[in-house]
Structure formats: structure tokens, C-alpha cells
Tab-separated table of C-alpha atoms in Angstrom:
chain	number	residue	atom	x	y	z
A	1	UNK	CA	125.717	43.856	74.316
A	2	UNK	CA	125.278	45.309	77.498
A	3	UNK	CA	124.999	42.953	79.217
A	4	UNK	CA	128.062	41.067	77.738
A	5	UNK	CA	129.952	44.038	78.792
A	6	UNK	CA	128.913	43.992	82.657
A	7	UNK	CA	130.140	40.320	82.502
A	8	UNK	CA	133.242	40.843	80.887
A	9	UNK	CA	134.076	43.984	83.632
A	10	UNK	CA	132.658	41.615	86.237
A	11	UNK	CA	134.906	38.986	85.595
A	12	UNK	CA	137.827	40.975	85.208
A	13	UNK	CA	137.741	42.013	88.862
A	14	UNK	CA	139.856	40.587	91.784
A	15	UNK	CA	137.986	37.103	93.308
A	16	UNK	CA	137.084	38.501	96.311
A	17	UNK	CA	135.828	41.710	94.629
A	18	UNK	CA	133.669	39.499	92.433
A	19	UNK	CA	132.434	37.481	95.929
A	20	UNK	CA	131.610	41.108	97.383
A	21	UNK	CA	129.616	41.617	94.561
A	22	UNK	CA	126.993	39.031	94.665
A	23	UNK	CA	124.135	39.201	96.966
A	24	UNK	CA	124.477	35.942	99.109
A	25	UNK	CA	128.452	37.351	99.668
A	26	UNK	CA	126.380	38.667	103.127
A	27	UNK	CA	125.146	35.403	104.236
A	28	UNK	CA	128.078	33.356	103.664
A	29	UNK	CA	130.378	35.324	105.649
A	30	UNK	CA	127.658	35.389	108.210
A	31	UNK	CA	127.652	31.750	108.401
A	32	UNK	CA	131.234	31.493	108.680
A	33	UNK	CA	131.826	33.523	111.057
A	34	UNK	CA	128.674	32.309	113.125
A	35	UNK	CA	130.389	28.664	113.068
A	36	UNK	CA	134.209	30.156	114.476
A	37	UNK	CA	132.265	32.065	117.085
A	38	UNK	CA	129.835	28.896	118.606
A	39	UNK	CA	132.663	26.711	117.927
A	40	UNK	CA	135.169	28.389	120.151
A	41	UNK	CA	132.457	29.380	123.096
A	42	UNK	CA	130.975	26.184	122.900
A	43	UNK	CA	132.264	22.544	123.011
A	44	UNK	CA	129.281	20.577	121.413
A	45	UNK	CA	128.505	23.162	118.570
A	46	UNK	CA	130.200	20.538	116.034
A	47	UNK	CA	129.696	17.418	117.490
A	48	UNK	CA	127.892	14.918	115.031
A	49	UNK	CA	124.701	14.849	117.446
A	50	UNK	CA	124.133	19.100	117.191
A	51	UNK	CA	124.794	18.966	113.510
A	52	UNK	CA	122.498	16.518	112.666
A	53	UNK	CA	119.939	18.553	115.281
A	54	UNK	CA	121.135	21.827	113.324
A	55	UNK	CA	120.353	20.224	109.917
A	56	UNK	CA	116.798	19.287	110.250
A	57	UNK	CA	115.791	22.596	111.856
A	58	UNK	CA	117.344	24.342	109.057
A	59	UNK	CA	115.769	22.407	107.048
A	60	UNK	CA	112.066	22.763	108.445
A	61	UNK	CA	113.079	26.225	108.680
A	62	UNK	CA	113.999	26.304	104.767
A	63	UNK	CA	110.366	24.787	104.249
A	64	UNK	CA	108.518	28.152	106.400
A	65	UNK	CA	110.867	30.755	104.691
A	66	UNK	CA	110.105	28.827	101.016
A	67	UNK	CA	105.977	29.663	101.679
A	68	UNK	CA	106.992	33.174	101.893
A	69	UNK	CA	109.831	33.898	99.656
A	70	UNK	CA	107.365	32.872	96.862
A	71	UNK	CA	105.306	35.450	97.908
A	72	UNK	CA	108.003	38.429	98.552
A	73	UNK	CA	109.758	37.928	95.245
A	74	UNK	CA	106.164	39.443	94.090
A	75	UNK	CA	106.058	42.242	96.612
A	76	UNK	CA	103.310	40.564	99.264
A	77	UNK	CA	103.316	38.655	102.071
A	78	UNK	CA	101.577	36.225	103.745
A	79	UNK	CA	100.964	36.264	107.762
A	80	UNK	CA	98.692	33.478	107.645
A	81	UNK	CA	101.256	30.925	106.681
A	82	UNK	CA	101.254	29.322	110.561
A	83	UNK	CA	97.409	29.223	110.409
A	84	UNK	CA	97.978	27.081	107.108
A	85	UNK	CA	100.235	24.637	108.588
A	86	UNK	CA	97.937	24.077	111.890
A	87	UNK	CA	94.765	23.537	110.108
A	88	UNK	CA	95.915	21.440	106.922
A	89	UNK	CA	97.920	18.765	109.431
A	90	UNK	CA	95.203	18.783	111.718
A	91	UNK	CA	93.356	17.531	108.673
A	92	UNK	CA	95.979	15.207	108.115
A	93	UNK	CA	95.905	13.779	111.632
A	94	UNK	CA	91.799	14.106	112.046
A	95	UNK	CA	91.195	11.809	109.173
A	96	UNK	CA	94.145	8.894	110.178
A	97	UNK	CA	93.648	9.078	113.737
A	98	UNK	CA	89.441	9.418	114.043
A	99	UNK	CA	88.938	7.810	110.625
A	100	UNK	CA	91.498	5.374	109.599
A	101	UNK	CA	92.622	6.788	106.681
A	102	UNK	CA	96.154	5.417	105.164
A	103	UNK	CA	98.814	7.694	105.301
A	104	UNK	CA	98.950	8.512	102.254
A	105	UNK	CA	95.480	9.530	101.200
A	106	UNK	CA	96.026	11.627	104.285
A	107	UNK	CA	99.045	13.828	103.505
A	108	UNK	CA	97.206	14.122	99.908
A	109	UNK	CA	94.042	15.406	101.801
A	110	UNK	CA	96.618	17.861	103.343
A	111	UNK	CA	98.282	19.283	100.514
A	112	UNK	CA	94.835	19.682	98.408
A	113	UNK	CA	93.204	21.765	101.632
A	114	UNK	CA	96.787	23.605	101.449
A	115	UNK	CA	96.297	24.779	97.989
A	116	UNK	CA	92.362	25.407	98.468
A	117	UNK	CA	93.382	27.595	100.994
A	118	UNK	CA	96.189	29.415	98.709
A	119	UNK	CA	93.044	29.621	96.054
A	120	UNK	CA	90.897	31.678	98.142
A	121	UNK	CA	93.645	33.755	99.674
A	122	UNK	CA	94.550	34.471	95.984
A	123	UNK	CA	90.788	35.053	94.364
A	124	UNK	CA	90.544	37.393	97.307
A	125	UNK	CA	93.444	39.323	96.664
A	126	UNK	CA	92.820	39.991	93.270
A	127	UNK	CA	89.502	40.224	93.374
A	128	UNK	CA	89.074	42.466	96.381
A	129	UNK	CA	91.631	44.479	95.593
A	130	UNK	CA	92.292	44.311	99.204
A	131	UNK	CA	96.492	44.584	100.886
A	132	UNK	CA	97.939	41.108	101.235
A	133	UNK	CA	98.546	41.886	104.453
A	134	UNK	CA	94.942	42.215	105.674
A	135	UNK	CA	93.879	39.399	104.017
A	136	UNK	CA	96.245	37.144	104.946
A	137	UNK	CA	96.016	38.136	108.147
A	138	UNK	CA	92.346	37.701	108.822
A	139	UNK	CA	92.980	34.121	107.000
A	140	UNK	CA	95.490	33.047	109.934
A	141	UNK	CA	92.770	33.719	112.202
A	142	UNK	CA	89.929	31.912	110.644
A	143	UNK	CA	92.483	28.776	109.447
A	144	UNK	CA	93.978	28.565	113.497
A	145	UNK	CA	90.447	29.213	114.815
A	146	UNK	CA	88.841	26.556	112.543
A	147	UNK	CA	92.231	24.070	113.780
A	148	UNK	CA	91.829	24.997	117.518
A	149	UNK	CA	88.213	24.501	117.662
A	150	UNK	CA	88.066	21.547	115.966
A	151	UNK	CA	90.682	19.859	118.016
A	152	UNK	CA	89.260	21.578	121.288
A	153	UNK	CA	93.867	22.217	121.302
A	154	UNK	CA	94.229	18.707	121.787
A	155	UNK	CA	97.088	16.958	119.488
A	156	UNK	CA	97.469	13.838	116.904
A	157	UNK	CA	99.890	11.292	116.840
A	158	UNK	CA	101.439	10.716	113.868
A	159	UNK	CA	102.372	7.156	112.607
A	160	UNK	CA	106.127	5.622	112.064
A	161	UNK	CA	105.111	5.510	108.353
A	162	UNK	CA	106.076	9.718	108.737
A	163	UNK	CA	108.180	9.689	111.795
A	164	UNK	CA	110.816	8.053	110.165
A	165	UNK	CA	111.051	11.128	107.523
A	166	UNK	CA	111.850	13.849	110.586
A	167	UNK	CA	114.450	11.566	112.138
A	168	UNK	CA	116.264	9.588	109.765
A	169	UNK	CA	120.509	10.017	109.523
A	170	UNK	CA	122.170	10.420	106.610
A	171	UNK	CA	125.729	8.987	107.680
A	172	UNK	CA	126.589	10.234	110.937
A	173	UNK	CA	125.409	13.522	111.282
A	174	UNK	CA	122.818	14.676	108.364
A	175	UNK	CA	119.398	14.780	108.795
A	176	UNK	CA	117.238	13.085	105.741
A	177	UNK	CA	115.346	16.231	105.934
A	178	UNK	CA	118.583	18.338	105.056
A	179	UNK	CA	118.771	16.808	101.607
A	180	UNK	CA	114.663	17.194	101.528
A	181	UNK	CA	115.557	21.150	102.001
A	182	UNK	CA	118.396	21.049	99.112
A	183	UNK	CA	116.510	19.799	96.633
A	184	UNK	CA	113.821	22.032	97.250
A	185	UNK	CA	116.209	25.078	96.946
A	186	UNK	CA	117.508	23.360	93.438
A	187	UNK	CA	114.031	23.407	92.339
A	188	UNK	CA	113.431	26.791	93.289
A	189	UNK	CA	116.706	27.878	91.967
A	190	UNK	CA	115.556	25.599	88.346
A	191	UNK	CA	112.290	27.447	88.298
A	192	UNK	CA	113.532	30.919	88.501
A	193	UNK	CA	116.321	30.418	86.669
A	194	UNK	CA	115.133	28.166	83.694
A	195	UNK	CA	111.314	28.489	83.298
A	196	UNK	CA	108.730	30.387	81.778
A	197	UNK	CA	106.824	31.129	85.046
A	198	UNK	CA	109.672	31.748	87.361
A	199	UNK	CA	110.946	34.518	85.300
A	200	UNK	CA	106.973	35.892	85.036
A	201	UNK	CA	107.217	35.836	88.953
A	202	UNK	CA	110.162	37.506	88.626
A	203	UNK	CA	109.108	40.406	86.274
A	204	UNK	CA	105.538	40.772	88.489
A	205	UNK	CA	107.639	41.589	91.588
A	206	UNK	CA	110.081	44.023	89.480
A	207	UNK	CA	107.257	46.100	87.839
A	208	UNK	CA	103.426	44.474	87.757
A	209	UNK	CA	102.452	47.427	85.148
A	210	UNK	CA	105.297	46.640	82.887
A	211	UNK	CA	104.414	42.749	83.257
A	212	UNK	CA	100.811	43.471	82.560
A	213	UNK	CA	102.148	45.575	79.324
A	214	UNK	CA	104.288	42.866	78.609
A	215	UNK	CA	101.588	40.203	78.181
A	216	UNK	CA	101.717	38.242	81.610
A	217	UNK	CA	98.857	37.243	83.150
A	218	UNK	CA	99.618	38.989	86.797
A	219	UNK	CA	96.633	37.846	88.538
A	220	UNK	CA	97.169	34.154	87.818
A	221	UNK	CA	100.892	34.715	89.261
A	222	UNK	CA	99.415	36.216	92.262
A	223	UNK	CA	96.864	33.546	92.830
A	224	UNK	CA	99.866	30.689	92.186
A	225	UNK	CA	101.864	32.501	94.580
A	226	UNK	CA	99.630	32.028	97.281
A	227	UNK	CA	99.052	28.750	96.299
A	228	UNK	CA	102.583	27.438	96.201
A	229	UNK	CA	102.754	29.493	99.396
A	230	UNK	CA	100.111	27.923	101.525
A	231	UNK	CA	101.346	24.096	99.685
A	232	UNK	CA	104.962	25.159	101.081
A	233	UNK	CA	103.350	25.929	104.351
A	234	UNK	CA	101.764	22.747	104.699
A	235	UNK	CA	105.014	20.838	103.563
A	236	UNK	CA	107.005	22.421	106.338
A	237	UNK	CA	103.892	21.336	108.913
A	238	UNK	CA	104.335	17.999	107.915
A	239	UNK	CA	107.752	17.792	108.224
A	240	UNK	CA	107.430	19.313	111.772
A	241	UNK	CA	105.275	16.626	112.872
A	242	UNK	CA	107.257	13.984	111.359
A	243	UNK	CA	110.089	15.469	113.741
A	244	UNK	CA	107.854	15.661	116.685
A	245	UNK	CA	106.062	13.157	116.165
A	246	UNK	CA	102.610	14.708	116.857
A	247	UNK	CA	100.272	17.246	115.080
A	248	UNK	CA	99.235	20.461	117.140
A	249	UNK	CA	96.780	22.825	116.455
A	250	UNK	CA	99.271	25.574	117.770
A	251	UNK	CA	101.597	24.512	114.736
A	252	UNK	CA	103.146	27.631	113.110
A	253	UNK	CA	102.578	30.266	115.690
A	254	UNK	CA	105.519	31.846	115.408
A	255	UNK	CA	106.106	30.745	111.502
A	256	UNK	CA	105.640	34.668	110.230
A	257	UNK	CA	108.944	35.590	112.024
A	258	UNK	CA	110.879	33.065	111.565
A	259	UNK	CA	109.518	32.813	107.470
A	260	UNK	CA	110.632	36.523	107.096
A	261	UNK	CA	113.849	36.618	109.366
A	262	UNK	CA	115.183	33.684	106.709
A	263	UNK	CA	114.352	35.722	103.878
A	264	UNK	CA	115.927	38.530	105.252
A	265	UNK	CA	118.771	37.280	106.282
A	266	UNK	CA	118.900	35.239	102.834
A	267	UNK	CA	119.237	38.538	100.774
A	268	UNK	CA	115.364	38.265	99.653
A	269	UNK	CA	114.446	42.137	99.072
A	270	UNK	CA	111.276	42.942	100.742
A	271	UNK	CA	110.069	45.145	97.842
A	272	UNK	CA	110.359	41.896	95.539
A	273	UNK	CA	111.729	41.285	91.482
A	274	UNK	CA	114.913	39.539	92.859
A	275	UNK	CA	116.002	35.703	93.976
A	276	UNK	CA	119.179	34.281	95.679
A	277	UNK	CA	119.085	30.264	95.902
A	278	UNK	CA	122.377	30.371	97.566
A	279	UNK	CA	121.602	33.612	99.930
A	280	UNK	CA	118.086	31.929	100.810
A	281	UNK	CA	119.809	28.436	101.722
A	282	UNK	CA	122.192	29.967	104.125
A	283	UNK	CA	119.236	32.270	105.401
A	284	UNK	CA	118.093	29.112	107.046
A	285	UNK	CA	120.755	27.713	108.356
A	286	UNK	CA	121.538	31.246	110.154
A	287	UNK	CA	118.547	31.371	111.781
A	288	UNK	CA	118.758	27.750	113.347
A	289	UNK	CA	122.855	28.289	114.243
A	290	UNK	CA	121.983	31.379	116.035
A	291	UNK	CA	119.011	29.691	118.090
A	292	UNK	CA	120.642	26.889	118.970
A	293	UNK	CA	124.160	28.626	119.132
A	294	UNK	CA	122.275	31.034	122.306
A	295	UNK	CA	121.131	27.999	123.802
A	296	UNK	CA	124.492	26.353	123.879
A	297	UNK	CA	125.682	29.445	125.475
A	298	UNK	CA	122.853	29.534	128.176
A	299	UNK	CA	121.666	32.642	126.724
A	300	UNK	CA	118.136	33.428	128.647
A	301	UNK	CA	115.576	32.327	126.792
A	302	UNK	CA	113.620	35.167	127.288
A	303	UNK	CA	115.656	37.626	125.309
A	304	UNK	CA	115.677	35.314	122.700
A	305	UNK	CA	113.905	37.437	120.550
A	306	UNK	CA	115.972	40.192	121.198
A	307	UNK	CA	118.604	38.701	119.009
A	308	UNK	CA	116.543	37.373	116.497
A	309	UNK	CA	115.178	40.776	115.766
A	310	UNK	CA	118.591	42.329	116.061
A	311	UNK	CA	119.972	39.665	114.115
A	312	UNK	CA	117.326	40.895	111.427
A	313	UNK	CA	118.041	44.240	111.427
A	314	UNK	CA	122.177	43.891	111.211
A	315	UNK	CA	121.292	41.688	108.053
A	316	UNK	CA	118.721	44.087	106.420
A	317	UNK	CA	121.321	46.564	107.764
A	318	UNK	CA	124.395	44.991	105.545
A	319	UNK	CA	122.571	43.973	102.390
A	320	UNK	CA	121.240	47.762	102.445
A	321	UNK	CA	125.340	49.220	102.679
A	322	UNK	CA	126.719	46.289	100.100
A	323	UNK	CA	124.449	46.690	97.638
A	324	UNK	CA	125.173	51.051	97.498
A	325	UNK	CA	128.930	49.723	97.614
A	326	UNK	CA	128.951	47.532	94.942
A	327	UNK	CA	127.345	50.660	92.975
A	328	UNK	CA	129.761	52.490	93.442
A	329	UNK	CA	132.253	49.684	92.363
A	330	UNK	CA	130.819	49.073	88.975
């Protein structure tokens, strides 16, 4: 009945009140205005070559901030999500390149060490009782060391059997890889939405007591968290490489920022228990507009960062004063 009544008062209210109101209302205006401000300082921004440059980094970038979205809806994190990527492609490219293996077989070989990895990240955390955070982080260590020193840093070609993947069109100006991205924010919208074990992820990250009371097995959602999260991990790896058209054992060094700035910007709370498909989407696409946006505008490179992390911190900054206004406009 409650309930009922919120959406009754809910719909009752002005359109743009309503808008206000819901938690990707942030990124959407962010996005807008992003596009009028490149688009008038810079000629190219919309040309059909950028967007379809601007769609398959978003897209990658969808891929990285998917490995740890699954994990912040429960209230961790994973830092080791880079070290996943490097050493589960470098599998992929050790065994076509110095063994012949098909392509197939090989991305398969990938994925499985992706979710062995997620296993033993996940045993350990409930197990050990240890933080996420240490755990994960001494993982991205031992999974880049073991990628480096196998490779010696030296990188794989990767066949036109998976090049064709990162640089496919879809009519004159979409990447392949963009509609790759939206169905995997459909699916992710379908699992936490419609299923069983969405909504237990969802009730872990809004109380794991309450879960635990409830009858939820919280230390299988935590270990097929980190699974998903490492199998996400690897899927964005791949999909670099298909792009680049190599495999590099520095793959993903910079993966935790960029994984956590989407999220952010998305809407994701940090503290967990909540999900925006349509905030995380346009998280993505934010974070590639306003890289590529700085380049266009011959931005030094150098303070690159600078923005991103401001960029982060307006965002947090926003969600933080929308959400204790829409409080008080209940």
C-alpha cells in the first residue's frame, strides 16, 4: 500500500520534477550538456569518424565499469580488475600465438582462467575474513606479475578472426562494440530487475545481516560477485585487443580508475544496495566524451587526470545534493 502511494504522489508531480527525481536525472543532463559544450569548441566532436571512435571506447569502457559495479552494488571493490584482464588475454594470446590453438578454444581458455581467478578472490574473501580491498589488491599484483613475467612485457598479436569485433561499423558511425555494450547493460538491467539473484545482490549490498536473516546465502553472492567481476574484466580485455589489435601484458593499468569514475559518475553508490542501468550507461559514455572532448581541445595531456578526478568529485558531489533534495520533495 505504501508503496502504491509513493507511485501515485510520484506520478502526480510535474515531468521534470519526476526526471529530477530519478537517480540517472544527473548523468543525463551531464551528457547533454557535455555534447553542446565539445560541439561548439570543437569542429570534429560530431563528425561520423569521432562518434564511431567515441562509441567503442564507451563501450570498452562500459565492459571495465560492469567488473566493478557488480562488486559495489555489494559494498566491495575490486582493484585487481586490470591485473585480471592482462593475465587472462595473455593466456589467450600465449596459447594461439606459441601453440596454435583456434580462436575459439582460446577466448574459452580466457574466460575459464577469468572466473578461476574470481573463485579464489571470492573463497579468500569469505574465508579470510580479510577487506576486499587488500585482497584484491595483492591479487592485481600477483595476476600482472605472473602476465609480465611470463611475457618478459613483450605483446601478442591477435588474429582477424577478433579484430574484426573491435572495428566493425554499424552504418556510418556506430561501433559493433556499442551494441555489444547495450546489450550487456539490458542484461544487467534484466538481472536486477527480474531475477532471483539480482535482487539477492541487491539485498546483500543494502543490509548483509538482514539478507543472512532473510535466508540468502551471502557468501555464495560474494564469491559470484567476484566471479562475474573478474569474467567482466576479461570481456573488456578482449575487446581491447580486438580494438588494438594486440594483447599486452600492461593491459588494464589504469582500469581501477576508470572502472570506478564510470560508476560514479553513473549514480552507482559506493556504500552499495542500489542499481541504475540507465545512470551506469551514460557513466560510460561521460567518461570517454570528456577524454576525448580534452583532446579535441588540446588540453595537456598531463593534467588529464586532473579533470578526471575533478570530474569525479563534481558527480559524487551532485548525486550527494539531489538525492537530500529530492527528500525534501517527497
Amino acid at each position: 500500500m505504501k508503496k502504491n502511494h509513493e507511485t501515485d504522489a510520484l506520478n502526480a508531480m510535474p515531468l521534470w520534477k519526476r526526471f529530477f527525481m530519478q537517480s540517472y536525472s544527473s548523468a543525463i543532463t551531464a551528457i547533454v550538456v557535455l555534447i553542446a559544450i565539445f560541439a561548439i569548441t570543437t569542429s570534429s566532436f560530431l563528425t561520423p569518424y569521432n562518434i564511431f571512435n567515441l562509441s567503442r571506447t564507451a563501450a570498452i569502457y562500459g565492459f571495465i565499469g560492469g567488473s566493478q559495479l557488480i562488486l559495489m552494488v555489494i559494498g566491495d571493490m575490486n582493484l585487481g580488475i586490470g591485473g585480471v584482464g592482462a593475465l587472462t588475454t595473455v593466456v589467450m594470446g600465449a596459447l594461439m600465438t606459441n601453440l596454435g590453438v583456434p580462436t575459439l578454444p582460446a577466448v574459452l581458455a580466457c574466460l575459464a582462467t577469468a572466473a578461476l581467478c574470481g573463485l579464489i578472490i571470492g573463497l579468500m574473501v569469505v574465508k579470510l575474513r580479510l577487506n576486499p580491498w587488500i585482497i584484491t589488491l595483492a591479487m592485481s599484483f600477483v595476476f600482472n606479475g605472473l602476465a609480465i613475467g611470463y611475457t618478459h612485457g613483450y605483446p601478442y598479436s591477435v588474429p582477424n578472426s577478433l579484430t574484426w569485433i573491435g572495428r566493425t561499423k554499424i552504418g556510418s558511425s556506430f561501433s559493433f562494440l556499442a551494441i555489444l555494450m547495450l546489450v550487456f547493460v539490458v542484461a544487467l538491467f534484466i538481472m536486477f530487475r527480474h531475477t532471483r539473484f539480482g535482487r539477492n545482490i541487491l539485498a546483500v549490498g543494502g543490509n548483509r545481516t538482514a539478507a543472512r536473516l532473510s535466508g540468502i546465502n551471502v557468501d555464495g553472492i560474494i564469491i559470484a560477485c567476484n566471479i562475474l567481476s573478474c569474467l567482466f574484466a576479461s570481456v573488456a580485455a578482449i575487446l581491447w585487443a580486438c580494438r588494438t589489435g594486440t594483447v599486452s601484458p600492461n593491459t588494464g593499468s589504469d582500469w581501477m580508475m576508470y572502472s570506478i569514475a564510470v560508476c560514479a559518475i553513473g549514480g552507482i553508490p559506493l556504500n552499495g544496495g542500489s542499481f541504475t542501468a540507465l545512470g551506469f550507461y551514460c557513466g560510460s559514455w561521460i567518461l570517454t566524451m570528456v577524454r576525448n572532448g580534452l583532446t579535441m581541445m588540446n588540453v595537456d595531456v598531463y593534467y588529464e587526470q586532473v579533470f578526471l578526478g575533478l570530474i569525479i568529485l563534481v558527480a559524487v558531489s551532485i548525486e550527494s545534493i539531489r538525492l537530500r533534495i529530492a527528500e525534501k520533495m517527497r
